Coordinates of C-alpha atoms in Angstrom, one line a residue:
M4 CA -11.4 15.6 -11.4
K5 CA -11.8 12.5 -9.7
I6 CA -8.8 10.8 -8.5
G7 CA -8.0 7.3 -7.9
L8 CA -4.9 6.3 -5.8
S9 CA -3.4 2.9 -6.3
L10 CA -0.7 2.5 -3.8
S11 CA 1.8 -0.6 -3.6
G12 CA 3.1 -2.5 -0.8
G13 CA 6.8 -2.2 0.5
G14 CA 6.6 -2.2 4.1
I15 CA 7.1 0.8 6.2
R16 CA 9.2 2.1 3.2
A17 CA 6.1 2.2 1.1
T18 CA 4.0 3.6 4.1
I19 CA 6.0 6.8 4.3
F20 CA 6.7 7.2 0.5
H21 CA 3.1 7.0 -0.1
L22 CA 2.5 9.8 2.4
G23 CA 5.1 11.7 0.3
I24 CA 2.7 11.4 -2.4
C25 CA -0.3 12.6 -0.5
K26 CA 1.9 15.5 0.6
Y27 CA 2.5 16.8 -2.7
L28 CA -1.3 16.1 -4.1
A29 CA -2.5 18.1 -0.9
E30 CA -0.1 21.2 -1.7
K31 CA -1.7 21.1 -5.3
T32 CA -5.2 21.0 -3.4
L33 CA -5.9 17.4 -5.0
L34 CA -6.0 15.0 -2.2
S35 CA -9.4 16.3 -1.5
S36 CA -10.3 15.2 -5.1
V37 CA -9.4 11.4 -4.2
T38 CA -12.6 9.3 -4.7
H39 CA -10.9 5.9 -4.5
I40 CA -8.2 4.3 -3.0
S41 CA -6.8 0.7 -3.5
S42 CA -3.9 -0.3 -1.1
V43 CA -1.8 -3.1 -0.7
S44 CA 0.4 -4.1 2.8
G45 CA 2.6 -1.1 3.6
A46 CA 0.0 1.0 1.8
S47 CA -2.8 -0.3 3.7
L48 CA -0.9 0.9 7.0
C49 CA -0.5 4.4 5.4
G50 CA -4.2 4.5 4.9
A51 CA -5.1 3.4 8.3
L52 CA -2.9 6.0 9.7
I53 CA -4.3 8.8 7.7
F54 CA -7.9 7.9 8.3
A55 CA -7.3 7.2 12.1
K56 CA -5.5 10.8 12.5
S57 CA -8.7 12.4 10.9
G58 CA -11.2 10.5 13.0
N59 CA -11.8 7.9 10.4
K60 CA -12.6 10.7 7.7
W61 CA -10.6 11.6 4.6
P62 CA -8.5 14.7 5.4
S63 CA -8.9 18.1 3.8
D64 CA -5.8 19.3 1.9
A65 CA -5.0 21.8 4.6
G66 CA -5.8 19.6 7.3
F67 CA -3.6 16.8 6.0
L68 CA -0.5 19.0 5.9
R69 CA -1.2 20.9 9.2
D70 CA -2.3 18.1 11.3
V71 CA -2.2 14.6 10.0
L72 CA 1.0 14.2 8.4
P73 CA 3.0 15.6 11.4
E74 CA 1.0 13.4 13.9
I75 CA 1.8 10.2 11.6
R76 CA 5.3 11.2 11.5
Q77 CA 5.4 11.3 15.5
T78 CA 3.3 8.1 15.8
I79 CA 5.7 6.0 13.5
L80 CA 8.8 7.3 15.2
K81 CA 7.8 6.7 18.6
N82 CA 6.0 3.5 18.4
N83 CA 7.8 0.5 16.6
I84 CA 4.9 -2.0 15.9
Q85 CA 7.3 -4.6 14.8
T86 CA 9.6 -4.4 17.9
A87 CA 6.1 -4.1 20.2
A88 CA 4.9 -7.2 18.8
L89 CA 8.2 -9.0 18.9
L90 CA 8.3 -8.3 22.8
K91 CA 4.6 -9.5 23.2
L92 CA 5.2 -12.6 21.4
P93 CA 6.8 -14.8 23.7
F94 CA 4.3 -14.1 26.6
S95 CA 1.2 -14.3 24.2
P96 CA 0.8 -18.1 23.2
A97 CA -2.7 -17.3 21.7
Y98 CA -0.9 -15.4 19.0
W99 CA 2.0 -17.7 18.4
G100 CA 0.4 -19.0 15.1
H101 CA -1.4 -15.8 14.5
R102 CA 1.1 -13.0 14.2
A103 CA -1.0 -10.8 12.0
A104 CA -3.8 -10.6 14.6
L105 CA -1.2 -9.7 17.0
I106 CA 0.3 -7.0 14.5
A107 CA -3.3 -5.9 14.5
K108 CA -3.5 -5.6 18.3
V109 CA -0.4 -3.5 18.4
M110 CA -1.6 -1.2 15.7
Q111 CA -4.7 -0.5 17.7
E112 CA -2.7 0.2 20.8
K113 CA 0.3 1.9 19.6
W114 CA -0.8 3.6 16.5
G115 CA -4.4 4.3 17.4
I116 CA -6.0 2.5 14.7
T117 CA -9.6 1.8 15.9
G118 CA -13.1 1.5 14.5
T119 CA -14.2 -0.9 12.1
M120 CA -14.7 -0.8 8.2
R121 CA -18.2 0.3 8.7
D122 CA -17.0 3.5 10.4
L123 CA -15.0 4.7 7.1
P124 CA -16.7 7.2 5.0
E125 CA -18.5 6.3 1.5
E126 CA -16.2 8.6 -0.1
P127 CA -13.6 8.1 -0.7
L128 CA -14.1 4.3 -1.1
W129 CA -11.0 2.4 0.4
E130 CA -10.3 -1.1 -0.8
I131 CA -7.7 -2.9 1.2
N132 CA -6.4 -6.0 -0.9
C133 CA -5.5 -9.2 0.8
T134 CA -4.8 -12.5 -0.9
T135 CA -7.3 -15.6 0.0
F136 CA -4.7 -18.5 0.6
E137 CA -7.6 -21.1 0.0
T138 CA -8.8 -19.6 -3.4
G139 CA -5.6 -17.5 -4.5
K140 CA -7.6 -14.7 -5.6
D141 CA -7.8 -10.9 -4.5
F142 CA -9.7 -10.5 -1.3
R143 CA -11.1 -7.2 -0.9
I144 CA -12.2 -5.2 2.2
S145 CA -14.0 -2.0 2.1
R146 CA -16.8 -0.1 3.9
Q147 CA -19.4 -1.6 1.3
K148 CA -18.0 -5.1 1.1
M149 CA -15.4 -7.8 1.8
G150 CA -14.5 -11.1 -0.1
D151 CA -13.5 -12.5 -3.3
Y152 CA -15.7 -13.6 -6.2
I153 CA -15.2 -17.3 -5.4
L154 CA -16.2 -17.1 -2.0
G155 CA -18.8 -14.4 -2.1
Y156 CA -19.1 -11.3 -0.3
V157 CA -20.0 -10.0 3.2
K158 CA -21.6 -6.4 3.0
N159 CA -20.8 -3.8 5.4
P160 CA -18.3 -5.9 7.3
D161 CA -17.5 -4.8 10.9
L162 CA -14.1 -6.0 10.7
P163 CA -11.5 -3.9 12.6
I164 CA -9.6 -1.7 10.4
A165 CA -6.3 -2.8 12.1
S166 CA -7.1 -6.2 11.5
A167 CA -7.8 -5.6 7.6
A168 CA -4.4 -3.5 7.4
A169 CA -2.5 -6.2 9.1
A170 CA -4.0 -8.9 6.9
S171 CA -3.2 -6.8 4.1
A172 CA 0.6 -6.6 5.2
G173 CA 0.8 -10.2 6.3
F174 CA 3.8 -11.3 4.2
P175 CA 4.2 -15.1 4.2
I176 CA 7.0 -16.4 6.3
L177 CA 7.6 -13.3 8.1
I178 CA 4.0 -12.3 9.5
G179 CA 1.6 -15.0 8.0
P180 CA -2.1 -14.8 7.5
L181 CA -4.8 -13.4 9.5
K182 CA -7.4 -16.0 10.4
L183 CA -10.8 -14.9 9.3
D184 CA -13.9 -16.2 11.2
A185 CA -16.0 -16.9 8.5
K186 CA -19.1 -18.2 10.5
K187 CA -19.3 -14.8 12.0
Y188 CA -20.5 -13.3 8.8
T189 CA -23.4 -13.6 6.3
W190 CA -22.2 -14.4 3.1
T191 CA -24.0 -13.4 -0.1
E192 CA -23.1 -13.3 -3.8
T193 CA -21.8 -17.0 -3.4
P194 CA -21.6 -19.0 -6.7
P195 CA -23.3 -22.5 -6.9
G196 CA -20.9 -25.1 -5.8
A197 CA -18.5 -22.4 -4.0
P198 CA -16.6 -23.9 -0.8
S199 CA -17.8 -23.2 2.5
E200 CA -15.4 -23.2 5.5
D201 CA -15.4 -22.2 9.3
S202 CA -12.5 -19.7 8.6
Y203 CA -10.2 -18.5 5.6
Y204 CA -6.8 -17.3 5.9
L205 CA -5.9 -14.0 4.6
W206 CA -2.3 -13.0 3.1
D207 CA -0.4 -10.1 1.8
G208 CA -2.2 -8.5 -1.1
G209 CA 1.0 -8.2 -2.8
V210 CA 1.4 -12.1 -3.3
Y211 CA -1.5 -11.6 -5.8
D212 CA -1.0 -8.0 -7.1
N213 CA 1.5 -5.8 -5.1
L214 CA 0.3 -2.5 -7.0
G215 CA -3.3 -3.0 -6.0
L216 CA -4.4 -2.1 -9.6
E217 CA -7.1 -4.6 -10.3
S218 CA -9.8 -2.7 -8.5
L219 CA -9.2 0.6 -10.1
Y220 CA -8.2 -0.5 -13.8
K221 CA -9.3 -3.3 -15.9
P222 CA -7.2 -4.2 -19.3
G223 CA -9.3 -3.6 -22.1
T224 CA -12.0 -1.7 -20.3
G225 CA -9.8 1.3 -18.7
L226 CA -10.3 3.0 -15.6
T227 CA -13.2 2.0 -12.8
K228 CA -16.4 4.0 -13.3
G229 CA -16.1 7.1 -11.2
I230 CA -12.4 7.7 -11.8
D231 CA -11.0 10.1 -14.2
F232 CA -7.2 10.0 -13.4
L233 CA -5.2 7.5 -11.7
V234 CA -2.0 7.8 -9.5
L235 CA -0.1 4.7 -9.3
S236 CA 2.5 5.0 -6.6
N237 CA 5.0 1.8 -6.8
A238 CA 7.2 1.7 -3.6
S239 CA 8.1 -2.1 -4.0
C240 CA 11.9 -2.7 -4.2
P241 CA 12.7 -5.1 -7.0
S242 CA 14.4 -8.5 -6.0
G243 CA 17.9 -8.0 -7.7
Y244 CA 20.8 -10.1 -7.4
L245 CA 20.8 -12.6 -4.6
H246 CA 23.0 -15.9 -4.0
R247 CA 21.1 -18.7 -3.0
N248 CA 20.9 -19.4 0.9
G249 CA 22.1 -23.0 1.2
F250 CA 20.9 -23.1 5.1
S251 CA 17.5 -21.4 5.1
S252 CA 14.6 -22.8 2.9
A253 CA 12.3 -19.7 4.3
K254 CA 14.6 -17.1 2.7
N255 CA 14.7 -19.1 -0.5
L256 CA 10.9 -19.5 -0.7
K257 CA 10.8 -15.7 0.1
R258 CA 12.9 -14.9 -2.9
L259 CA 10.8 -16.9 -5.0
L260 CA 7.8 -15.0 -3.8
D261 CA 9.8 -11.8 -4.6
I262 CA 10.4 -12.8 -8.1
S263 CA 6.8 -13.9 -8.8
M264 CA 5.6 -10.6 -7.4
D265 CA 8.3 -8.6 -9.6
Q266 CA 6.9 -10.3 -12.6
V267 CA 3.2 -9.6 -11.8
S268 CA 4.0 -5.8 -11.1
A269 CA 6.1 -5.6 -14.4
L270 CA 3.2 -6.9 -16.5
R271 CA 0.7 -4.6 -15.0
S272 CA 2.9 -1.6 -15.1
R273 CA 3.5 -2.2 -18.6
D274 CA -0.4 -2.4 -19.5
I275 CA -1.2 0.8 -17.5
G276 CA 1.8 2.6 -19.6
I277 CA 0.1 1.8 -22.8
H278 CA -3.5 2.3 -22.0
V279 CA -3.7 5.0 -19.4
L280 CA -0.4 7.3 -19.1
K281 CA -0.2 7.8 -22.8
E282 CA -3.7 9.1 -22.7
N283 CA -2.8 11.3 -20.1
K284 CA -5.3 10.0 -17.8
G285 CA -2.6 9.2 -15.0
L286 CA 0.6 9.2 -13.5
Y287 CA 3.1 6.4 -12.6
V288 CA 5.4 7.5 -9.4
N289 CA 8.2 4.8 -9.2
I290 CA 10.4 4.8 -6.0
G291 CA 14.1 5.1 -6.7
N292 CA 13.8 7.2 -10.0
S293 CA 15.7 10.5 -9.7
A294 CA 14.7 13.8 -11.2
E295 CA 17.2 13.6 -14.3
K296 CA 15.8 10.1 -15.0
I297 CA 12.1 11.5 -14.8
A298 CA 13.1 14.4 -17.1
D299 CA 14.9 12.0 -19.7
D300 CA 11.9 9.9 -19.9
A301 CA 9.8 12.6 -20.5
K302 CA 12.2 14.4 -22.8
V303 CA 11.6 18.0 -21.3
D304 CA 13.6 21.0 -22.2
A305 CA 17.0 21.3 -20.7
E306 CA 15.9 24.1 -18.3
T307 CA 13.1 22.4 -16.7
K308 CA 15.4 19.2 -16.5
Q309 CA 18.0 21.4 -14.7
R310 CA 15.3 23.0 -12.4
L311 CA 14.2 19.8 -11.2
I312 CA 17.5 18.4 -10.7
N313 CA 18.6 21.4 -8.4
A314 CA 15.3 20.9 -6.5
C315 CA 15.3 17.1 -5.9
M316 CA 17.7 14.5 -4.0
P317 CA 20.8 13.4 -5.8
P318 CA 20.5 9.7 -7.6
K319 CA 22.4 8.0 -4.8
D320 CA 19.8 9.0 -2.0
A321 CA 17.0 7.9 -4.5
A322 CA 18.9 4.5 -4.8
F323 CA 19.1 4.4 -0.9
V324 CA 15.4 4.9 -0.7
K325 CA 14.6 2.4 -3.3
N326 CA 16.7 -0.4 -1.4
Y327 CA 15.4 0.5 2.3
Q328 CA 14.7 -2.7 4.0
T329 CA 11.1 -4.0 3.7
T330 CA 10.3 -4.1 7.4
L331 CA 7.7 -2.8 9.6
D332 CA 10.4 -1.4 12.0
S333 CA 10.3 2.5 12.5
P334 CA 13.1 4.2 10.6
T335 CA 15.4 7.0 12.1
P336 CA 13.9 10.4 12.0
E337 CA 16.6 11.1 9.0
N338 CA 15.4 8.2 7.0
F339 CA 11.8 9.0 7.5
D340 CA 12.1 12.3 6.2
L341 CA 14.4 11.2 3.3
I342 CA 11.5 8.7 2.0
L343 CA 8.9 11.2 2.6
R344 CA 11.0 13.7 0.6
H345 CA 11.5 11.1 -2.0
G346 CA 7.9 10.4 -2.4
Y347 CA 7.2 14.1 -2.5
E348 CA 9.9 14.7 -5.4
N349 CA 8.8 11.9 -7.3
A350 CA 5.2 13.2 -7.6
L351 CA 6.7 16.7 -8.3
C352 CA 8.7 15.5 -11.1
C353 CA 6.1 13.2 -12.7
Y354 CA 3.6 15.9 -12.3
T355 CA 5.9 18.5 -13.8
C356 CA 7.0 16.5 -16.5
F357 CA 4.0 14.6 -18.0
M358 CA 0.9 16.5 -17.2
P359 CA 0.0 18.6 -20.2

């Protein structure tokens, strides 16, 4: 079975939640069957860490469990990239208007995210999703190429992996865009009359599609060629109820972005539910869902439901993970383990309840 992973944004919460999904897949000896990965924001940090701790190769199931996951845990807990970037910023004027580039530099120094997109393996094909500010389209970065259909594409880009991941996580206002030097590259497949700039600005991929689905699934046509089964992991936090801040236009603008991103994710999720999940061609793992809710949604028998409830965290802990702050700050060891466990248990419940 050829598996596609679609991993959402959500800061460090998403990074760790997706690691829990990967842990479950590895235990089922399915992680090695992944042929395509599409990541957004915090998920792109997750992918960068997995590849970095595997020598820029995709790990085996046993290797992920034995070596990669423990090393990632240690790296995240001991190296707070958000704090490190904030401490560098006042003394680094070159980065004052380029915070995403600073995040990339800190990821290289503190997390060991080295190499360029060219150094990644052909399989699994990892596509990092950003949003092109100028075109408003999904700017994808992979080993094969980077670009969007309006600007054209750069084949086999030598863009640093850390820069690609930082661009994908460059949420407007909080971090901001990564400035891409367009003159450095040769662009192909550029449509007639396409704009040509010296540089382009790449924002958080979640602004366009926080689930990262577009490269793995097309409405009306189904899964991308080469994928038999889709695992969609959604670690984004709904915007919820919030009073308007009368003193901060930045916070109010972020609120509007959150609402827009929520609506896009909801529409894409419904379409996936109709055309993929009902055909047993995928699983939708959603942060915050308790074992009881998943069992009820699947209408499993009482014995299976109780077994899952007994094995998994209570709903209040699942709700805590769901509402964990969207940030790049390192969590406490306890919160790291809780978020990881929730991702793992969510995958366990979905697999048990929905797989035929």
